[in-house]
Coordinates of C-alpha atoms and ligand atoms in Angstrom, one line a residue:
M19 CA -72.1 -34.0 -13.9
L20 CA -68.6 -31.9 -13.3
L21 CA -67.6 -29.9 -15.9
R22 CA -63.9 -29.4 -16.0
L23 CA -63.5 -25.8 -16.4
H24 CA -59.7 -24.1 -17.4
F25 CA -59.9 -21.2 -15.3
T26 CA -59.5 -19.1 -18.5
A27 CA -62.8 -17.7 -18.2
K28 CA -62.5 -14.5 -19.9
R29 CA -62.1 -12.5 -16.2
G30 CA -59.4 -14.7 -15.0
K31 CA -57.3 -14.5 -18.4
F32 CA -58.0 -10.8 -18.4
E33 CA -56.9 -10.6 -14.7
R34 CA -53.7 -12.5 -15.9
Q35 CA -52.8 -10.9 -19.1
S36 CA -53.1 -7.6 -17.2
A37 CA -50.9 -8.5 -14.5
A38 CA -48.2 -9.8 -17.4
R39 CA -48.5 -6.0 -18.5
Q40 CA -48.1 -4.5 -15.7
S41 CA -45.2 -6.3 -14.6
K42 CA -43.5 -5.5 -17.8
A43 CA -44.0 -1.7 -16.9
G44 CA -42.2 -3.0 -13.7
V45 CA -45.4 -2.1 -11.6
I46 CA -46.2 -5.1 -10.4
N47 CA -43.7 -8.3 -10.4
C48 CA -46.2 -11.0 -9.2
D49 CA -46.7 -13.9 -11.9
L50 CA -50.2 -14.3 -10.7
G51 CA -52.7 -17.1 -12.6
M52 CA -54.3 -20.4 -12.4
S53 CA -51.6 -23.0 -12.2
K54 CA -54.6 -26.0 -13.1
P55 CA -57.6 -26.5 -14.0
F56 CA -60.8 -27.4 -11.4
D57 CA -63.6 -29.3 -11.5
I58 CA -67.1 -27.6 -10.9
G59 CA -70.8 -29.3 -10.8
L60 CA -72.0 -28.1 -13.9
D61 CA -75.3 -27.4 -11.6
R62 CA -73.4 -25.1 -9.9
L63 CA -72.1 -23.1 -13.2
T64 CA -75.9 -23.3 -14.7
G65 CA -77.7 -22.0 -11.6
Q66 CA -80.2 -24.7 -11.5
T67 CA -80.2 -27.7 -8.9
S68 CA -80.1 -30.5 -11.3
Y69 CA -78.5 -31.1 -15.1
S70 CA -82.3 -32.8 -15.9
E71 CA -83.8 -29.7 -14.9
A72 CA -80.9 -27.3 -16.7
F73 CA -81.5 -29.2 -20.0
P74 CA -85.0 -31.3 -19.5
I75 CA -84.9 -30.9 -24.1
G76 CA -82.1 -33.6 -24.4
A77 CA -78.5 -34.6 -24.3
A78 CA -76.0 -31.9 -24.6
G79 CA -74.5 -31.2 -28.3
Q80 CA -77.8 -32.6 -29.6
R81 CA -77.7 -29.7 -31.5
G82 CA -74.4 -29.2 -32.3
T83 CA -71.9 -27.1 -30.6
F84 CA -71.1 -23.1 -30.1
F85 CA -68.0 -21.5 -29.2
L86 CA -69.2 -17.9 -27.5
E87 CA -65.9 -15.0 -27.1
T88 CA -66.7 -11.5 -25.4
F89 CA -65.9 -8.5 -26.2
G90 CA -66.5 -5.5 -23.9
C91 CA -68.1 -5.0 -20.3
Q92 CA -69.1 -6.6 -17.6
M93 CA -72.6 -6.6 -19.0
N94 CA -71.7 -8.1 -22.1
D95 CA -70.1 -10.9 -20.1
H96 CA -72.8 -11.5 -18.2
D97 CA -75.1 -11.5 -21.0
S98 CA -72.5 -13.9 -22.8
E99 CA -73.7 -16.2 -19.6
K100 CA -77.5 -16.1 -20.3
V101 CA -77.0 -16.7 -24.0
A102 CA -74.9 -19.4 -23.2
G103 CA -77.7 -20.6 -21.0
L104 CA -80.2 -20.5 -23.7
L105 CA -78.3 -22.4 -26.0
L106 CA -77.3 -25.1 -23.9
S107 CA -80.9 -25.2 -22.7
R108 CA -81.6 -26.0 -26.3
G109 CA -79.3 -28.8 -26.7
Y110 CA -76.2 -27.0 -27.8
Q111 CA -72.9 -28.1 -26.0
Q112 CA -70.2 -25.2 -25.7
V113 CA -66.5 -25.6 -26.7
E114 CA -63.5 -24.0 -26.5
T115 CA -62.5 -23.0 -29.9
P116 CA -63.9 -22.3 -32.7
E117 CA -62.7 -25.2 -35.0
A118 CA -64.6 -27.6 -32.4
A119 CA -67.9 -25.5 -33.1
S120 CA -71.1 -25.4 -35.5
L121 CA -71.6 -22.0 -34.4
I122 CA -69.2 -19.5 -33.4
L123 CA -70.7 -16.8 -31.9
Y124 CA -69.2 -12.9 -30.7
N125 CA -70.8 -11.2 -28.5
T126 CA -69.0 -7.3 -29.2
C127 CA -68.6 -3.8 -27.9
S128 CA -68.3 -0.5 -29.6
I129 CA -68.0 1.8 -27.0
R130 CA -64.8 3.2 -29.0
E131 CA -64.0 3.1 -32.3
K132 CA -60.8 0.4 -31.3
A133 CA -63.5 -2.1 -29.8
A134 CA -65.3 -2.3 -32.8
Q135 CA -62.3 -2.8 -35.4
K136 CA -61.2 -5.7 -33.2
V137 CA -64.6 -7.6 -34.0
F138 CA -63.9 -7.0 -38.1
S139 CA -60.4 -8.1 -37.5
R140 CA -61.6 -11.5 -35.5
L141 CA -64.5 -11.9 -37.9
G142 CA -62.0 -11.7 -40.7
E143 CA -60.0 -14.5 -39.0
Y144 CA -63.0 -16.4 -39.5
R145 CA -64.1 -16.3 -43.3
E146 CA -62.8 -19.5 -44.4
K147 CA -65.2 -21.6 -41.5
Q148 CA -68.9 -20.8 -43.1
S149 CA -67.2 -22.8 -45.8
E150 CA -66.6 -25.8 -43.6
G151 CA -70.6 -25.7 -42.6
K152 CA -69.9 -23.1 -39.2
V153 CA -72.8 -20.5 -38.8
I154 CA -71.1 -17.5 -37.8
G155 CA -73.3 -14.8 -35.7
V156 CA -72.6 -11.2 -34.0
L157 CA -74.0 -10.3 -30.6
G158 CA -74.2 -6.7 -28.9
C159 CA -73.3 -4.1 -29.3
V160 CA -71.7 -4.0 -33.1
A161 CA -74.5 -6.0 -34.1
Q162 CA -77.2 -3.0 -33.2
Q163 CA -75.0 -0.5 -34.5
E164 CA -73.9 -1.7 -37.7
G165 CA -77.3 -3.9 -38.4
E166 CA -77.4 -5.7 -41.6
D167 CA -74.1 -3.6 -43.0
I168 CA -72.8 -6.4 -41.1
F169 CA -73.8 -9.1 -43.9
K170 CA -71.9 -6.5 -46.3
R171 CA -69.0 -6.1 -44.6
A172 CA -68.8 -10.0 -43.6
P173 CA -70.7 -12.2 -46.3
W174 CA -69.7 -15.3 -44.0
V175 CA -72.0 -14.0 -41.1
S176 CA -75.5 -15.6 -41.0
L177 CA -76.7 -14.0 -37.2
V178 CA -77.0 -10.2 -36.3
C179 CA -78.7 -9.6 -33.2
G180 CA -78.7 -7.0 -30.6
S181 CA -78.9 -6.9 -27.0
A182 CA -82.3 -5.3 -26.8
S183 CA -83.5 -8.8 -29.2
Y184 CA -81.7 -11.6 -27.2
S185 CA -84.9 -12.6 -25.9
K186 CA -85.9 -13.4 -29.6
L187 CA -82.7 -15.7 -30.0
P188 CA -84.8 -19.1 -29.9
E189 CA -86.6 -18.1 -32.7
M190 CA -84.0 -16.6 -34.5
L191 CA -82.1 -19.8 -33.9
A192 CA -85.0 -21.8 -34.6
R193 CA -85.2 -20.1 -38.5
L194 CA -81.6 -20.9 -38.8
E195 CA -81.5 -24.5 -38.1
A196 CA -84.7 -24.6 -40.3
G197 CA -82.5 -23.5 -43.3
N198 CA -82.9 -19.6 -43.4
Q199 CA -79.7 -18.5 -44.4
R200 CA -79.5 -14.9 -42.6
V201 CA -81.4 -13.8 -39.8
T202 CA -81.5 -10.8 -37.3
G203 CA -82.9 -9.2 -34.4
L204 CA -82.4 -5.5 -34.5
D205 CA -85.1 -4.3 -32.4
T206 CA -84.8 -1.8 -29.5
D207 CA -88.3 -0.1 -29.1
T208 CA -88.6 -3.1 -26.2
D209 CA -89.7 -2.7 -22.5
E210 CA -88.6 -6.1 -22.5
T211 CA -85.3 -7.2 -20.1
F212 CA -83.8 -10.0 -21.2
E213 CA -83.9 -12.7 -18.3
T214 CA -83.3 -16.6 -19.3
P215 CA -84.3 -20.0 -17.0
V216 CA -80.8 -20.9 -17.4
T217 CA -77.5 -19.0 -17.0
R218 CA -74.4 -20.6 -17.5
R219 CA -72.3 -18.6 -14.9
D220 CA -68.7 -18.4 -15.3
N221 CA -67.4 -17.7 -12.0
P222 CA -68.1 -20.3 -9.5
W223 CA -68.5 -17.9 -6.3
R224 CA -69.4 -14.3 -7.6
A225 CA -72.4 -13.9 -9.6
Y226 CA -73.2 -10.8 -11.9
L227 CA -76.8 -9.7 -12.4
T228 CA -78.2 -7.6 -14.5
I229 CA -81.2 -5.2 -12.9
I230 CA -81.4 -2.6 -15.2
E231 CA -80.7 -2.4 -19.0
G232 CA -80.2 0.0 -21.5
C233 CA -79.7 3.9 -20.9
D234 CA -81.7 6.9 -20.7
K235 CA -79.2 9.1 -20.1
A236 CA -77.8 11.3 -23.1
C237 CA -74.3 11.8 -22.7
S238 CA -72.8 13.6 -26.1
Y239 CA -69.9 11.0 -26.7
C240 CA -72.0 7.5 -26.1
V241 CA -73.1 5.0 -28.3
V242 CA -74.4 2.4 -25.4
P243 CA -78.4 4.9 -25.8
F244 CA -78.1 3.5 -29.1
T245 CA -76.8 0.0 -29.1
R246 CA -78.6 -1.2 -25.7
G247 CA -82.0 0.7 -25.9
P248 CA -83.8 2.5 -23.6
E249 CA -83.7 2.1 -19.8
R250 CA -85.7 -1.0 -18.6
S251 CA -85.7 -2.0 -15.0
R252 CA -86.0 -5.8 -14.1
A253 CA -88.8 -6.6 -11.6
S254 CA -87.4 -6.0 -7.8
D255 CA -89.3 -9.8 -6.7
S256 CA -87.4 -11.6 -9.7
I257 CA -84.2 -10.4 -8.9
L258 CA -84.5 -11.4 -5.3
K259 CA -85.7 -15.0 -6.0
E260 CA -82.8 -15.5 -8.7
V261 CA -80.3 -13.9 -5.4
R262 CA -82.2 -16.5 -3.3
Q263 CA -81.4 -19.2 -6.0
L264 CA -78.0 -18.0 -5.9
A265 CA -77.4 -18.5 -2.5
E266 CA -78.7 -21.8 -2.3
L267 CA -76.1 -22.8 -4.7
G268 CA -73.5 -21.5 -2.8
Y269 CA -73.1 -18.3 -4.0
S270 CA -71.7 -15.3 -1.6
E271 CA -70.6 -12.6 -3.7
V272 CA -73.7 -10.8 -6.0
Q273 CA -72.8 -8.0 -8.7
L274 CA -75.8 -5.9 -10.1
L275 CA -75.2 -4.2 -13.0
G276 CA -76.8 -1.8 -15.0
Q277 CA -75.3 0.9 -17.1
T278 CA -76.6 3.3 -14.9
V279 CA -77.2 0.7 -11.9
N280 CA -78.7 3.1 -9.3
S281 CA -81.4 4.4 -11.4
Y282 CA -83.1 1.1 -10.9
A283 CA -86.8 1.9 -10.7
D284 CA -88.8 -1.1 -10.0
P285 CA -91.3 -1.6 -12.3
T286 CA -93.4 -3.6 -9.7
A287 CA -96.2 -1.8 -7.5
R288 CA -93.6 -2.5 -4.9
R289 CA -92.0 0.6 -6.1
M290 CA -88.9 -0.5 -4.5
R291 CA -85.7 2.0 -4.5
F292 CA -82.3 0.9 -5.4
S293 CA -81.0 1.7 -1.7
E294 CA -83.8 -1.0 -0.8
L295 CA -82.9 -3.6 -3.3
L296 CA -79.4 -3.4 -2.3
L297 CA -80.5 -4.0 1.5
A298 CA -83.0 -6.4 0.5
V299 CA -80.0 -8.6 -1.3
A300 CA -78.0 -8.4 1.4
D301 CA -80.2 -9.4 3.9
V302 CA -80.3 -13.2 1.4
A303 CA -79.2 -15.9 3.8
G304 CA -76.0 -16.9 2.4
I305 CA -75.3 -13.6 1.0
R306 CA -71.4 -12.1 2.6
R307 CA -70.8 -9.6 -0.5
V308 CA -73.3 -6.9 -2.4
R309 CA -71.3 -5.0 -5.2
F310 CA -73.0 -2.9 -7.8
T311 CA -71.4 -0.9 -11.0
T312 CA -72.1 1.6 -13.0
S313 CA -73.4 4.9 -10.6
H314 CA -74.2 7.8 -12.0
P315 CA -73.2 10.6 -10.2
S316 CA -76.6 12.3 -10.8
D317 CA -78.8 9.4 -9.4
F318 CA -76.5 8.5 -6.5
T319 CA -78.8 9.7 -3.6
P320 CA -77.8 9.5 0.4
D321 CA -80.1 6.5 0.8
I322 CA -77.6 4.7 -1.3
M323 CA -75.2 6.1 0.8
E324 CA -77.0 5.4 4.1
A325 CA -77.8 1.9 2.6
I326 CA -73.9 1.6 2.4
E327 CA -73.5 2.4 5.9
R328 CA -76.0 0.4 7.6
Q329 CA -75.8 -3.1 6.2
P330 CA -71.7 -3.8 6.4
R331 CA -72.3 -6.6 3.4
I332 CA -73.1 -4.1 0.8
C333 CA -69.4 -3.5 -0.2
D334 CA -67.1 -0.3 0.6
H335 CA -66.6 0.6 -2.9
V336 CA -67.9 2.9 -5.2
H337 CA -67.6 3.5 -8.9
L338 CA -68.2 6.6 -9.6
P339 CA -67.3 8.0 -13.2
V340 CA -66.9 11.8 -13.5
Q341 CA -66.0 12.0 -17.4
S342 CA -63.7 14.6 -17.0
G343 CA -62.6 17.6 -14.0
S344 CA -63.9 20.5 -16.1
T345 CA -68.1 22.0 -15.7
R346 CA -67.3 23.2 -19.7
V347 CA -66.6 20.0 -20.7
L348 CA -68.9 18.4 -18.5
R349 CA -71.5 20.1 -19.8
A350 CA -70.8 19.6 -23.0
M351 CA -70.5 16.1 -22.8
Q352 CA -73.9 16.4 -20.8
R353 CA -72.9 14.5 -18.0
T354 CA -76.1 16.6 -16.1
Y355 CA -73.9 17.1 -12.9
S356 CA -70.9 20.2 -12.5
R357 CA -67.4 19.4 -11.1
E358 CA -68.9 20.8 -7.9
E359 CA -71.9 19.2 -8.2
Y360 CA -69.6 16.1 -8.1
L361 CA -67.2 16.5 -5.1
E362 CA -70.2 17.3 -2.9
K363 CA -71.0 13.7 -4.1
I364 CA -68.0 12.4 -3.2
A365 CA -67.6 14.8 0.0
M366 CA -70.7 12.6 0.9
I367 CA -69.1 9.3 0.5
R368 CA -66.0 10.6 2.1
G369 CA -68.4 11.4 5.2
A370 CA -69.3 7.7 6.0
K371 CA -68.5 6.0 9.0
R372 CA -66.5 3.4 7.4
P373 CA -63.9 4.2 4.8
I374 CA -65.8 4.1 1.1
S375 CA -63.2 3.0 -1.8
I376 CA -63.9 5.4 -4.8
T377 CA -63.0 4.5 -8.3
T378 CA -64.0 6.6 -11.6
D379 CA -63.6 6.9 -15.8
I380 CA -62.3 9.6 -17.5
I381 CA -62.3 10.5 -21.2
V382 CA -59.3 12.8 -22.0
G383 CA -59.2 14.8 -25.5
F384 CA -63.1 15.5 -25.3
P385 CA -63.2 17.5 -28.7
G386 CA -62.5 21.2 -27.6
E387 CA -60.9 20.6 -24.2
T388 CA -58.2 22.7 -23.6
E389 CA -55.1 22.4 -21.8
S390 CA -56.1 24.3 -19.2
E391 CA -59.2 21.7 -18.7
F392 CA -57.4 19.0 -19.0
E393 CA -55.8 20.5 -15.7
E394 CA -59.0 20.6 -14.4
T395 CA -58.9 16.8 -14.6
L396 CA -55.7 16.3 -12.9
S397 CA -57.0 18.6 -10.3
L398 CA -59.9 16.5 -9.6
L399 CA -57.6 13.6 -9.3
D400 CA -55.6 14.8 -6.9
E401 CA -58.5 16.3 -5.1
V402 CA -60.6 13.2 -5.1
Q403 CA -57.3 10.3 -4.7
Y404 CA -59.4 8.0 -6.4
D405 CA -58.3 4.3 -5.8
S406 CA -58.3 3.4 -9.6
M407 CA -59.3 4.8 -12.8
F408 CA -60.2 3.5 -16.2
S409 CA -59.5 5.8 -18.5
F410 CA -59.9 6.2 -22.1
K411 CA -59.1 8.5 -25.2
Y412 CA -62.0 9.9 -26.7
S413 CA -63.4 8.5 -29.7
P414 CA -66.1 9.5 -32.1
R415 CA -69.2 7.2 -32.3
P416 CA -71.9 6.8 -34.7
N417 CA -74.8 8.7 -34.3
T418 CA -73.7 10.9 -30.9
P419 CA -73.9 14.5 -30.5
S420 CA -70.1 14.9 -30.4
L421 CA -69.7 13.3 -33.5
S422 CA -70.4 17.0 -35.1
M423 CA -67.8 18.8 -32.9
S424 CA -64.8 19.1 -34.3
D425 CA -62.7 16.6 -32.9
S426 CA -59.6 18.9 -33.1
I427 CA -57.3 17.1 -30.7
S428 CA -54.5 15.0 -32.4
E429 CA -54.4 11.4 -32.0
E430 CA -50.5 11.9 -30.4
E431 CA -51.9 14.6 -27.8
K432 CA -54.7 12.7 -26.9
S433 CA -51.8 10.1 -26.2
R434 CA -49.7 12.4 -24.6
R435 CA -52.7 13.6 -22.1
L436 CA -53.9 10.0 -21.6
A437 CA -50.0 9.3 -20.7
I438 CA -49.8 12.3 -18.0
L439 CA -53.2 11.4 -16.2
Q440 CA -52.3 8.1 -16.1
D441 CA -48.9 8.6 -14.4
R442 CA -50.3 11.2 -11.9
Q443 CA -53.3 8.5 -10.9
R444 CA -50.4 5.9 -10.6
E445 CA -48.7 7.9 -8.1
I446 CA -51.7 8.6 -6.0
Q447 CA -52.5 5.2 -6.0
A448 CA -48.5 4.0 -4.9
A449 CA -48.7 6.9 -2.2
N450 CA -52.2 5.6 -0.8
N451 CA -51.6 1.8 -1.3
V452 CA -48.3 2.1 1.3
H453 CA -50.8 3.2 3.9
F454 CA -52.5 -0.3 3.9
V455 CA -49.6 -2.1 5.2
G456 CA -50.2 -4.1 8.1
D457 CA -53.7 -3.5 7.8
K458 CA -55.7 -6.7 8.1
F459 CA -58.2 -7.6 4.8
E460 CA -61.5 -10.3 4.8
V461 CA -60.7 -11.6 1.3
L462 CA -62.5 -14.0 -1.3
V463 CA -60.1 -16.2 -2.6
S464 CA -60.2 -16.2 -6.6
G465 CA -57.0 -17.5 -8.0
K466 CA -53.7 -19.7 -7.4
S467 CA -50.8 -18.8 -8.6
R468 CA -48.2 -21.3 -10.6
R469 CA -45.8 -20.2 -7.8
E470 CA -46.4 -22.1 -4.5
N471 CA -48.5 -21.1 -1.9
Q472 CA -49.3 -17.8 -3.5
W473 CA -52.7 -16.7 -3.8
T474 CA -54.6 -14.1 -5.1
G475 CA -58.3 -12.8 -4.2
Y476 CA -60.3 -9.0 -3.3
T477 CA -61.0 -7.6 -0.5
G478 CA -64.4 -6.2 -0.1
S479 CA -63.3 -2.5 -1.2
H480 CA -62.4 -4.5 -4.3
R481 CA -58.6 -4.3 -4.3
M482 CA -56.7 -6.9 -5.6
I483 CA -54.3 -8.8 -2.9
N484 CA -51.3 -11.0 -3.7
F485 CA -50.8 -13.5 -0.4
A486 CA -48.9 -16.6 0.5
S487 CA -50.7 -19.3 2.4
Q488 CA -49.3 -22.7 3.1
E489 CA -53.1 -24.1 2.9
R490 CA -54.0 -26.9 0.3
E491 CA -57.5 -25.1 -1.1
L492 CA -58.6 -21.8 -0.5
L493 CA -60.6 -21.0 -4.2
G494 CA -63.8 -20.0 -2.9
T495 CA -63.3 -19.2 0.4
Y496 CA -63.1 -16.0 2.9
V497 CA -59.8 -15.9 4.5
Q498 CA -58.0 -13.3 6.3
V499 CA -55.2 -11.6 5.2
Q500 CA -52.6 -9.1 7.0
V501 CA -50.8 -6.5 4.1
T502 CA -47.0 -6.7 4.2
G503 CA -46.7 -4.3 1.0
A504 CA -47.8 -2.2 -1.8
T505 CA -47.8 -1.5 -5.2
P506 CA -49.4 1.1 -6.8
N507 CA -52.4 -1.8 -8.2
G508 CA -52.7 -3.6 -5.4
L509 CA -51.7 -5.3 -2.3
V510 CA -49.2 -8.1 -1.7
G511 CA -49.7 -9.8 2.1
E512 CA -50.2 -13.3 4.2
Q513 CA -52.6 -15.2 5.4
V514 CA -53.6 -14.5 9.2
A515 CA -55.8 -16.5 11.4
Ligands
SAM610 N1 -72.5 4.0 -18.0 C1 -71.5 4.3 -17.1 C2 -71.3 5.8 -17.0 O1 -72.1 6.7 -17.0 O2 -70.2 6.2 -16.4 C3 -70.4 3.8 -18.7 C4 -70.1 2.9 -19.6 S1 -69.2 2.9 -20.5 C5 -69.9 1.2 -20.7 C6 -68.0 2.7 -19.6 C7 -66.8 3.9 -20.1 O3 -66.2 3.7 -21.6 C8 -67.6 5.3 -19.8 O4 -67.4 6.1 -18.7 C9 -66.6 6.2 -20.7 O5 -64.9 6.9 -20.0 C10 -66.1 5.5 -21.4 N2 -66.4 6.1 -23.0 C11 -67.9 5.6 -23.8 N3 -68.0 6.4 -24.8 C12 -66.9 6.7 -25.0 C13 -66.3 7.0 -26.2 N4 -66.9 8.0 -27.0 N5 -64.9 7.5 -26.2 C14 -63.7 7.2 -25.0 N6 -64.6 6.8 -24.2 C15 -65.8 6.1 -23.9
SF4_611 FE1 -73.5 6.1 -21.8 FE2 -73.5 8.0 -20.5 FE3 -75.8 6.1 -20.4 FE4 -73.5 5.8 -19.4 S1 -74.7 7.3 -18.5 S2 -74.5 4.4 -20.7 S3 -71.9 6.9 -20.4 S4 -75.0 7.5 -22.1

């Protein structure tokens, strides 16, 4: 059974959009993107060895069709892969447009206000769909945060389910099928992790795997502990079993996910540490790259660095969000480390025998952040020389402790700080990327350009590289690429033997 997959899967689309945006800003001039769909066996995408094993209860479409749109982080992307697998295994068929679907689902993000607003405006667009007999559901963080209020704000919604209740989705769907008008799943007091027999993976080479759900940290600005519930780690034997299955199916890269992935605490008697788990995943035959995100600085212990040093299949990239360069602001954020303690972690990573790429997240305009505290963040960028950065304007979120602090910094000032921060980081990346010209990297090829003989992929250190090759089919393969040029956002090169 072959499924025609347009590589407009969310991530592919995102990569193209960001390339286009960067090109507009004059930063990158490569117009990369998949020019044509390609065919992949459905069994590979579902992570099952055969179609009948994946869908034992009957033909696809038996129960109707579903459209699933995802907003937010990689964990949301992966939750959607599991929700899609769950629905496929119950006889639903996935379709590419809401118009073609009987069930329309939005997996949502509420990390910043803008993200939540986007969800409600998208829901508004589908108001009239309910009258056409379609069932509309909201999943994820906005569902958890707004709860039954969603029914008041968008009465055409029938299903509201937070991520901590996904294991109840089959039961909720059954109630809808039985004629219930409204169903909710909003518990967070669960110790369950969301494991599904079938996962419909979007990417045929790199598999996401959530190893820890929820969060027990209490950063004062963050909704995640409220929307995703308390920290729950998945059993190490179950994780390793899935990695072995993935390797047998041809996946060569796995990315272990968690809001604080390195706080992993194996619930089994084996009590595997996160570093041991990394090594065990890298030992699975067929796995060539192990990634993990996001690491919390306070739990980034020397044994994790030792594992990275010992095992080259564990990627040379650590995403270590700092949020601010000011110890005073970090304390107000309840980040549990000071600037100096964070810099000790950076020194540990920089001390490794092989160079490790370091990336981060930063928030500007946290309540009370003074100009000189903001400058401490700029000086931290200079000191650490990050390879890349995600940066955000502080956004007050419901239930969070920082909501009661006066959000005294105007939007205009937050925008000014953000622009200065991003300019500084762009300069750092522009200067540093030039040093890679002439170097050779192993690249996992993930995209083909519309332009003849142009491809794109990622190095182990997660640097994007656009490169030329005369080969006809490279998707999903590992090739050697020599860097011939650099932009602030990536590298340019050509395939070499
Ligand atoms: N767990 C990760 C950590 O500890 O860094 C981050 C998870 S969060 C989904 C991703 C990023 O969103 C955070 O690192 C932070 O920079 C940003 N973020 C979270 N809450 C925010 C808020 N209220 N306003 C602005 N940015 C926020
Ligand atoms: Fe949010 Fe902090 Fe938990 Fe990250 S560690 S998810 S920022 S509360």
